[in-house]
Amino acid sequence: MAINPPDNAVNPDTQELEDDVLDPSGRSAYAKLKFKPGAEYPKFTLNGKTCYNAASCFYLSRKQGLSSAKIDDTLLSYLDTCKREITMEIPLRKDDGTLMPIQAYRVQHNNARGPFKGGLRFHEDVNLAEIREMANIMTWKCALVDIPFGGAKGGAAVNPKKLSTHELRRLTKALVAHLGDNIGPHIDVPAPDVNTNPQIMAWIYDEFAKSHSDAPLAVVTGKPLELGGSQGRLEATGRGVAIVLREACKHLKVDIAKQRVAIQGFGNVGYFAASILRREYGSKIVGISNETGAIYNEKGIDVEDLYQYSLANRGDFSGYKGGKAIPRDELLTCDCDVLIPAALSNCVTREVAKHSNAKILVEAANGPTTGAGNEVLYKNNVFVIPSLLANAGGVVASYFEWVQNLQQFYWSREKVIEELEKRMVTAFWDVVNLSVEKKICTRQAAYHIALERVATAAILRGF
Ligand code: NAD
């Protein structure tokens, strides 16, 4: 049977991969490779040596004879498809009495290994394609760090900054009511994401608890400490980033204290990563950017001082004296040993990859590297810690919060950090060992491990 390449996919046999061809969800054409039942995928081969997502990982693994026989095309098609997609129209009663309809989504990708798990975001650009893509990624992330969850994601297409606190609370509670029994401690467990926070998680818990008495605290993670939240959760993603970089330095036999690090983004992930790398591992943070600009200091930036400065100036870096102001996007190609994109997707393009002199790239943001960028990094021998692994610390700590809620037994911050260390270190070496053994890029190794784990669970369950 002759099979055409998936719609819109770039055929790398005839065309060089373009990294800046973005679809409305912001993903590159490479990311559109999808499995369809019955498709004979080995006929559609990739030129590249690196993979971009779960689908392209499978192409490569199969081409290289690494894919296990148990994962056939039908199973792959199933694993690539979302199990349930809920589209809701939420009628929000505004403070002025008018009615505002808001589109909202919850996509549950796969639960072969445990309840669905994933963030809930409030942003006016939220759309089904983006939510689907991120639900898919969550499945592989949870499997890679070996926590008993599947993948999900949700969102409401609204700018929360345009809502009053009362409106935001009403919207959140209406969303929970619409979701009904589709969420729950053993069904689907949301968490904070873009523009959602511990307060919103507390409202989710409260609304859910009105109609569910079985361990309702465990319905959502990222709650305030005073209401079932976990010690160490806030810093967990940044700490995970620092841990995997420390392990990468061991692997590459370089001293972490001698690394000059540049970080794009100074929010939750970027700030904690910078702070922990500086304070606990002695790395020199030479560059930091945020939406407003970038600071470079070859002698090292005082991270806490810049943080206090930006807090006092509504996040604005301008006028900061502890380093040289550089154009914001130059941060990505500044002189450094380690680059940590911790803000945006698709920012490490082919051009950025060509001009960066970093030897290590830690993908703290979700999907910061385009397919073509990834090829250049591979060619240039840059050690990439893929986002699947690098930013998994947050969901690992969410898992600990869920466990504590179910047991009603709360851990110290030290215990959370110790357990986070174990998960992140194990996952890091799983990826590196496979990548070295099979001579594949680290991203392919990460997806490969995750795919095998989810496929095994699906088969054991009788798929
Ligand atoms: P955040 O909103 O706290 O911070 C984002 C930072 O990026 C801010 O400092 C903002 O000013 C900066 N920024 C925005 N546009 C920029 C630009 N063009 N150039 C430079 N900086 C820019 O968000 P966060 O929670 O730190 O998340 C950052 C990334 O990490 C996102 O991709 C997110 O999806 C991913 N992530 C976060 C978590 C988590 O637990 N917070 C977990 C997994 C993945």
Coordinates of C-alpha atoms and ligand atoms in Angstrom, one line a residue:
M1 CA 0.0 0.0 0.0
A2 CA 1.5 3.4 -1.0
I3 CA 1.4 5.8 1.9
N4 CA 1.8 9.5 1.6
P5 CA 3.7 11.5 4.2
P6 CA 1.5 13.0 6.9
D7 CA -0.2 16.2 5.8
N8 CA 1.9 19.3 6.0
A9 CA 5.0 17.4 7.2
V10 CA 8.2 18.6 5.6
N11 CA 9.7 15.7 3.6
P12 CA 13.4 15.8 4.6
D13 CA 14.3 13.5 1.7
T14 CA 13.6 16.3 -0.7
Q15 CA 13.7 19.5 1.3
E16 CA 15.8 20.9 4.1
L17 CA 14.0 21.2 7.3
E18 CA 12.7 24.8 7.8
D19 CA 12.6 25.7 11.4
D20 CA 10.5 28.8 11.3
V21 CA 7.4 27.3 9.6
L22 CA 5.1 27.5 12.5
D23 CA 1.5 26.4 12.7
P24 CA -1.0 28.4 14.8
S25 CA -0.1 26.3 17.8
G26 CA 3.4 27.5 17.5
R27 CA 5.0 24.2 16.7
S28 CA 7.3 23.6 13.7
A29 CA 6.4 21.4 10.8
Y30 CA 8.7 18.7 12.2
A31 CA 6.4 18.5 15.2
K32 CA 3.4 17.7 12.9
L33 CA 4.6 14.2 12.2
K34 CA 1.7 12.0 13.4
F35 CA 0.9 8.4 13.3
K36 CA -2.1 7.2 11.4
P37 CA -3.4 3.6 11.6
G38 CA -2.1 1.4 8.9
A39 CA 0.5 3.9 7.7
E40 CA 3.8 2.2 6.6
Y41 CA 6.0 4.7 8.2
P42 CA 9.4 3.3 7.4
K43 CA 8.7 4.5 3.8
F44 CA 8.8 8.0 5.0
T45 CA 12.3 8.5 6.3
L46 CA 14.1 11.3 7.9
N47 CA 17.4 12.7 6.8
G48 CA 18.1 14.1 10.2
K49 CA 20.0 12.3 12.9
T50 CA 17.9 13.8 15.7
C51 CA 14.3 13.5 16.7
Y52 CA 11.9 16.3 17.6
N53 CA 8.9 14.6 19.2
A54 CA 7.5 11.2 20.1
A55 CA 6.5 10.5 16.5
S56 CA 9.8 11.4 15.0
C57 CA 11.6 9.4 17.7
F58 CA 9.7 6.4 16.6
Y59 CA 10.7 6.9 12.9
L60 CA 14.3 7.2 13.9
S61 CA 14.2 4.3 16.4
R62 CA 12.6 2.1 13.8
K63 CA 15.0 3.2 11.0
Q64 CA 17.9 2.4 13.3
G65 CA 16.5 -1.0 14.3
L66 CA 16.0 0.1 18.0
S67 CA 12.3 0.1 18.2
S68 CA 11.0 -2.9 20.1
A69 CA 8.9 -5.4 18.1
K70 CA 6.0 -5.0 20.5
I71 CA 5.4 -1.4 19.3
D72 CA 3.7 -1.7 16.0
D73 CA 2.0 1.0 14.0
T74 CA -1.4 0.4 15.4
L75 CA -0.1 0.7 18.9
L76 CA 1.9 3.8 18.0
S77 CA -1.2 5.4 16.5
Y78 CA -3.1 4.7 19.7
L79 CA -0.3 6.2 21.8
D80 CA -0.2 9.3 19.7
T81 CA -4.0 9.9 19.9
C82 CA -5.7 11.6 22.8
K83 CA -8.1 9.4 24.7
R84 CA -10.6 12.1 25.6
E85 CA -11.0 15.8 24.5
I86 CA -13.5 17.9 26.4
T87 CA -14.6 21.2 24.9
M88 CA -16.6 23.5 27.1
E89 CA -18.4 26.8 26.7
I90 CA -18.4 28.4 30.2
P91 CA -20.9 31.2 30.7
L92 CA -19.2 33.6 33.1
R93 CA -21.4 36.1 34.8
K94 CA -19.3 39.3 35.0
D95 CA -19.4 41.7 37.9
D96 CA -21.5 44.2 35.8
G97 CA -24.2 41.5 35.3
T98 CA -23.3 40.8 31.6
L99 CA -22.6 37.2 30.4
M100 CA -19.2 36.3 28.9
P101 CA -19.0 32.9 27.1
I102 CA -15.5 31.4 27.5
Q103 CA -14.1 28.5 25.5
A104 CA -12.3 25.9 27.7
Y105 CA -10.7 22.6 27.1
R106 CA -9.4 19.6 29.0
V107 CA -7.5 17.0 26.9
Q108 CA -6.7 13.6 28.4
H109 CA -4.0 12.0 26.3
N110 CA -3.1 8.7 27.9
N111 CA -3.7 7.0 31.3
A112 CA -2.1 3.6 30.7
R113 CA 0.3 4.2 33.7
G114 CA -2.0 6.1 36.0
P115 CA -4.4 9.0 36.4
F116 CA -4.1 11.8 33.8
K117 CA -1.9 14.7 35.0
G118 CA -1.2 18.1 33.6
G119 CA -1.5 21.8 34.0
L120 CA -4.5 24.2 33.5
R121 CA -3.7 27.5 31.8
F122 CA -5.7 30.7 31.4
H123 CA -4.6 32.6 28.3
E124 CA -6.4 34.3 25.5
D125 CA -4.5 32.3 22.8
V126 CA -5.4 28.9 24.3
N127 CA -6.7 26.5 21.6
L128 CA -7.4 22.9 21.2
A129 CA -4.4 22.0 19.0
E130 CA -2.0 23.5 21.6
I131 CA -3.7 21.8 24.5
R132 CA -3.6 18.5 22.7
E133 CA 0.1 18.8 21.9
M134 CA 0.9 19.5 25.6
A135 CA -1.3 16.7 26.9
N136 CA 0.7 14.4 24.7
I137 CA 4.1 15.7 26.0
M138 CA 2.9 15.2 29.6
T139 CA 2.4 11.5 29.0
W140 CA 6.0 11.0 28.0
K141 CA 7.4 13.3 30.7
C142 CA 5.6 11.4 33.5
A143 CA 6.8 8.1 32.1
L144 CA 10.4 9.3 31.7
V145 CA 10.7 10.3 35.4
D146 CA 8.7 7.1 36.2
I147 CA 5.8 8.6 38.2
P148 CA 2.5 6.8 38.0
F149 CA 0.6 9.3 35.9
G150 CA -0.6 9.7 32.3
G151 CA -0.7 13.0 30.4
A152 CA -3.4 15.8 30.2
K153 CA -3.6 19.5 29.8
G154 CA -6.4 22.1 30.1
G155 CA -7.0 25.7 29.5
A156 CA -9.5 28.5 29.2
A157 CA -9.2 31.1 26.4
V158 CA -9.3 34.2 28.5
N159 CA -7.0 36.9 29.7
P160 CA -7.2 36.6 33.5
K161 CA -5.7 40.1 33.9
K162 CA -9.0 41.4 32.5
L163 CA -11.0 39.6 35.1
S164 CA -11.7 40.7 38.7
T165 CA -10.8 38.3 41.5
H166 CA -14.5 37.4 42.0
E167 CA -14.8 36.7 38.2
L168 CA -11.7 34.5 38.2
R169 CA -13.1 32.5 41.1
R170 CA -16.5 32.1 39.5
L171 CA -14.8 31.0 36.2
T172 CA -12.6 28.5 38.0
K173 CA -15.5 27.0 39.9
A174 CA -17.7 26.9 36.8
L175 CA -14.9 25.0 35.0
V176 CA -14.7 22.4 37.8
A177 CA -18.5 22.0 37.8
H178 CA -18.4 21.5 34.0
L179 CA -15.7 18.9 34.3
G180 CA -17.7 17.0 36.9
D181 CA -16.4 13.5 37.3
N182 CA -13.8 13.9 34.5
I183 CA -11.3 15.0 37.1
G184 CA -10.6 13.4 40.5
P185 CA -7.6 12.1 42.5
H186 CA -7.7 8.8 40.6
I187 CA -9.0 10.1 37.3
D188 CA -7.3 13.4 36.3
V189 CA -5.2 15.8 38.5
P190 CA -4.8 19.3 37.2
A191 CA -2.0 21.7 38.3
P192 CA -0.9 25.3 37.8
D193 CA 0.3 26.5 34.4
V194 CA 0.5 29.8 32.5
N195 CA -1.5 32.4 34.5
T196 CA -2.9 30.0 37.1
N197 CA -1.5 29.8 40.6
P198 CA -2.0 28.2 44.1
Q199 CA -5.1 30.3 44.8
I200 CA -6.8 29.0 41.7
M201 CA -5.8 25.4 42.7
A202 CA -7.4 26.1 46.1
W203 CA -10.7 27.1 44.4
I204 CA -10.5 24.0 42.3
Y205 CA -10.2 21.8 45.4
D206 CA -13.0 23.7 47.2
E207 CA -15.5 23.3 44.3
F208 CA -14.6 19.6 43.8
A209 CA -14.9 18.8 47.5
K210 CA -18.5 20.0 47.5
S211 CA -19.5 16.9 45.6
H212 CA -16.7 14.4 46.3
S213 CA -15.7 13.1 49.7
D214 CA -13.0 10.7 48.7
A215 CA -9.6 12.4 49.4
P216 CA -10.6 15.6 47.6
L217 CA -7.3 17.4 48.3
A218 CA -5.6 15.1 45.9
V219 CA -7.8 16.3 43.0
V220 CA -5.3 19.1 42.2
T221 CA -1.6 19.9 42.9
G222 CA 0.2 23.2 43.3
K223 CA -2.1 24.2 46.2
P224 CA -1.0 26.7 48.9
L225 CA 1.0 25.1 51.7
E226 CA -1.8 26.0 54.1
L227 CA -4.2 23.8 52.1
G228 CA -2.5 20.6 51.3
G229 CA 0.4 22.0 49.2
S230 CA 3.9 20.5 49.4
Q231 CA 7.1 21.9 50.7
G232 CA 9.6 22.4 47.9
R233 CA 6.9 22.5 45.1
L234 CA 7.5 26.1 44.2
E235 CA 11.2 25.7 43.5
A236 CA 11.0 22.1 42.2
T237 CA 11.2 22.8 38.4
G238 CA 14.2 25.1 38.8
R239 CA 15.8 22.7 41.2
G240 CA 15.3 19.9 38.7
V241 CA 17.0 22.0 36.0
A242 CA 20.0 22.5 38.3
I243 CA 20.2 18.8 39.2
V244 CA 20.3 17.6 35.6
L245 CA 22.9 20.2 34.7
R246 CA 25.0 19.1 37.7
E247 CA 24.7 15.5 36.4
A248 CA 25.5 16.6 32.8
C249 CA 28.7 18.2 34.1
K250 CA 29.7 14.9 35.8
H251 CA 29.0 13.1 32.5
L252 CA 31.0 15.5 30.5
K253 CA 33.7 15.6 33.1
V254 CA 33.6 19.4 33.6
D255 CA 33.4 21.3 36.8
I256 CA 29.9 22.8 37.4
A257 CA 31.5 25.6 39.5
K258 CA 33.4 26.7 36.4
Q259 CA 30.4 26.9 34.1
R260 CA 29.3 30.2 32.8
V261 CA 25.5 30.0 32.5
A262 CA 23.1 32.2 30.5
I263 CA 19.3 32.0 31.3
Q264 CA 16.5 33.2 29.2
G265 CA 13.5 34.0 31.5
F266 CA 13.6 35.0 35.1
G267 CA 10.3 33.7 36.3
N268 CA 9.6 30.7 38.5
V269 CA 11.8 28.3 36.6
G270 CA 14.6 30.8 35.5
Y271 CA 14.9 32.4 38.9
F272 CA 15.1 29.2 41.0
A273 CA 17.5 27.6 38.5
A274 CA 19.8 30.6 38.6
S275 CA 19.6 30.9 42.4
I276 CA 20.3 27.2 43.1
L277 CA 23.1 27.0 40.5
R278 CA 24.8 30.0 42.0
R279 CA 24.2 29.3 45.7
E280 CA 24.5 25.5 45.9
Y281 CA 26.8 24.6 43.0
G282 CA 28.9 27.8 42.6
S283 CA 28.2 28.3 38.9
K284 CA 28.7 31.7 37.4
I285 CA 25.4 33.2 36.0
V286 CA 26.8 35.5 33.3
G287 CA 23.5 36.3 31.5
I288 CA 19.8 36.7 32.4
S289 CA 16.9 38.0 30.4
N290 CA 13.2 38.5 30.8
E291 CA 10.5 40.2 28.7
T292 CA 12.0 43.6 29.4
G293 CA 15.6 43.1 28.5
A294 CA 18.8 41.2 29.3
I295 CA 21.8 41.7 31.6
Y296 CA 25.3 40.3 30.9
N297 CA 28.2 40.3 33.3
E298 CA 31.2 38.1 32.5
K299 CA 32.2 38.3 36.2
G300 CA 28.8 36.9 37.2
I301 CA 25.5 38.4 38.1
D302 CA 24.4 38.7 41.7
V303 CA 21.1 36.7 41.2
E304 CA 19.4 37.6 44.4
D305 CA 20.3 41.3 43.9
L306 CA 18.8 41.3 40.3
Y307 CA 15.7 39.5 41.6
Q308 CA 15.1 42.1 44.3
Y309 CA 15.8 44.8 41.8
S310 CA 13.2 43.4 39.3
L311 CA 10.7 42.9 42.1
A312 CA 11.0 46.5 43.1
N313 CA 10.7 47.6 39.4
R314 CA 7.7 45.5 38.4
G315 CA 10.0 43.1 36.6
D316 CA 11.8 45.8 34.6
F317 CA 15.6 45.2 34.3
S318 CA 16.3 48.7 32.9
G319 CA 18.7 50.8 34.9
Y320 CA 20.2 47.8 36.7
K321 CA 23.8 48.5 37.5
G322 CA 25.1 45.0 38.3
G323 CA 25.9 44.2 34.6
K324 CA 25.8 45.4 31.1
A325 CA 22.3 45.8 29.4
I326 CA 22.3 43.9 26.1
P327 CA 19.4 43.5 23.5
R328 CA 17.0 40.9 25.0
D329 CA 17.4 38.2 22.3
E330 CA 21.2 38.5 22.2
L331 CA 21.1 36.5 25.5
L332 CA 20.6 33.4 23.4
T333 CA 23.9 33.8 21.6
C334 CA 26.0 35.5 24.3
D335 CA 29.3 34.1 25.4
C336 CA 28.6 31.2 27.8
D337 CA 29.2 27.5 28.4
V338 CA 25.6 26.6 29.3
L339 CA 22.4 28.0 27.8
I340 CA 19.1 27.6 29.7
P341 CA 16.1 28.7 27.7
A342 CA 13.5 29.1 30.6
A343 CA 10.8 31.2 28.9
L344 CA 9.6 30.5 25.4
S345 CA 8.9 27.6 22.9
N346 CA 10.8 27.5 19.6
C347 CA 13.4 30.1 20.5
V348 CA 16.5 28.0 19.7
T349 CA 16.2 28.2 16.0
R350 CA 18.7 27.1 13.4
E351 CA 20.3 30.6 13.5
V352 CA 20.5 30.7 17.3
A353 CA 22.0 27.2 17.3
K354 CA 24.6 28.3 14.7
H355 CA 25.6 31.3 16.6
S356 CA 25.6 30.0 20.2
N357 CA 28.9 28.9 21.7
A358 CA 27.3 27.0 24.6
K359 CA 28.4 23.4 25.0
I360 CA 25.4 22.4 27.0
L361 CA 21.7 23.3 26.4
V362 CA 19.3 22.7 29.2
E363 CA 15.7 23.0 27.9
A364 CA 13.9 24.4 31.0
A365 CA 11.1 25.8 28.9
N366 CA 8.7 23.5 27.0
G367 CA 9.9 22.7 23.5
P368 CA 12.4 25.6 23.2
T369 CA 14.3 24.0 20.3
T370 CA 13.0 23.8 16.7
G371 CA 13.7 20.7 14.6
A372 CA 16.3 22.4 12.5
G373 CA 17.9 24.0 15.6
N374 CA 18.2 20.5 17.1
E375 CA 20.0 19.2 14.0
V376 CA 22.6 22.0 14.2
L377 CA 23.1 21.4 17.9
Y378 CA 23.7 17.8 17.2
K379 CA 26.1 18.5 14.4
N380 CA 28.0 20.9 16.7
N381 CA 28.2 18.3 19.5
V382 CA 26.2 20.4 22.0
F383 CA 25.0 18.3 24.9
V384 CA 21.2 18.8 25.0
I385 CA 19.1 18.0 28.1
P386 CA 15.6 17.8 26.5
S387 CA 12.7 19.5 28.1
L388 CA 11.0 16.2 28.7
L389 CA 13.7 15.6 31.3
A390 CA 15.0 19.1 32.2
N391 CA 11.7 20.6 33.4
A392 CA 10.2 17.4 34.9
G393 CA 11.0 18.5 38.5
G394 CA 7.7 20.3 38.8
V395 CA 5.5 17.3 38.0
V396 CA 7.7 15.1 40.2
A397 CA 7.0 17.4 43.1
S398 CA 3.3 17.5 42.2
Y399 CA 3.4 13.7 42.4
F400 CA 4.8 14.0 46.0
E401 CA 2.0 16.5 46.9
W402 CA -0.6 14.0 45.6
V403 CA 1.0 11.2 47.6
Q404 CA 1.0 13.3 50.8
N405 CA -2.6 14.3 50.3
L406 CA -3.7 10.7 49.8
Q407 CA -1.7 9.6 52.9
Q408 CA -2.5 12.7 54.9
F409 CA 1.1 12.5 56.0
Y410 CA 3.3 15.6 55.2
W411 CA 7.0 15.6 54.4
S412 CA 9.7 18.1 55.3
R413 CA 11.3 20.2 52.6
E414 CA 14.5 18.1 53.0
K415 CA 12.6 14.9 52.3
V416 CA 10.9 16.4 49.1
I417 CA 14.4 17.6 47.8
E418 CA 15.9 14.2 48.6
E419 CA 13.2 12.3 46.7
L420 CA 13.3 14.8 43.8
E421 CA 17.0 14.3 43.5
K422 CA 16.5 10.5 43.2
R423 CA 13.9 10.7 40.5
M424 CA 15.8 13.4 38.4
V425 CA 19.2 11.7 38.8
T426 CA 17.8 8.3 37.8
A427 CA 16.0 9.7 34.8
F428 CA 19.1 11.6 33.7
W429 CA 21.3 8.6 33.7
D430 CA 18.6 6.4 32.0
V431 CA 18.7 8.9 29.1
V432 CA 22.4 9.3 28.9
N433 CA 23.2 5.7 29.2
L434 CA 20.8 4.8 26.4
S435 CA 22.0 7.7 24.2
V436 CA 25.7 6.6 24.6
E437 CA 24.9 2.9 24.2
K438 CA 22.8 3.3 21.0
K439 CA 24.6 6.4 19.7
I440 CA 21.4 8.4 19.5
C441 CA 20.7 12.0 20.6
T442 CA 19.5 12.5 24.1
R443 CA 16.0 13.6 23.0
Q444 CA 15.5 10.4 21.1
A445 CA 16.7 8.5 24.1
A446 CA 14.3 10.3 26.4
Y447 CA 11.3 9.7 24.1
H448 CA 12.4 6.2 23.4
I449 CA 12.4 5.3 27.1
A450 CA 9.1 6.9 27.7
L451 CA 7.4 5.3 24.7
E452 CA 8.6 1.9 25.7
R453 CA 7.3 2.4 29.3
V454 CA 3.8 3.5 28.2
A455 CA 3.6 0.9 25.4
T456 CA 4.5 -1.8 27.9
A457 CA 1.8 -0.6 30.4
A458 CA -0.8 -0.5 27.6
I459 CA 0.1 -4.0 26.5
L460 CA 0.1 -5.4 30.0
R461 CA -3.4 -3.9 30.5
G462 CA -4.6 -5.9 27.5
F463 CA -4.5 -3.3 24.7
Ligands
NAD1 P1 6.9 32.5 34.4 O1 5.7 33.2 33.9 O2 7.1 32.5 35.9 O3 8.3 33.2 33.9 C1 8.5 33.4 32.5 C2 9.7 34.4 32.3 O4 10.0 34.5 31.0 C3 9.4 35.8 32.9 O5 10.6 36.3 33.5 C4 9.2 36.6 31.6 O6 9.5 38.0 31.7 C5 10.2 35.9 30.7 N1 10.0 36.1 29.2 C6 8.8 36.2 28.5 N2 9.0 36.5 27.2 C7 10.4 36.6 27.1 C8 11.3 36.8 26.0 N3 10.8 37.1 24.8 N4 12.6 36.9 26.3 C9 13.1 36.6 27.5 N5 12.3 36.4 28.6 C10 11.0 36.3 28.4 O7 7.0 31.1 33.8 P2 7.7 29.8 34.4 O8 6.8 29.1 35.2 O9 9.0 30.2 34.8 O10 7.8 28.9 33.0 C11 8.8 29.1 32.1 C12 8.8 28.0 31.1 O11 9.0 26.8 31.7 C13 7.6 27.9 30.2 O12 7.9 27.4 29.0 C14 6.8 26.8 31.0 O13 5.9 26.1 30.2 C15 8.0 25.9 31.4 N6 7.7 25.0 32.6 C16 7.4 25.6 33.8 C17 7.1 24.7 34.9 C18 6.8 25.3 36.2 O14 6.7 24.5 37.2 N7 6.7 26.6 36.4 C19 7.1 23.3 34.7 C20 7.4 22.8 33.4 C21 7.7 23.7 32.4

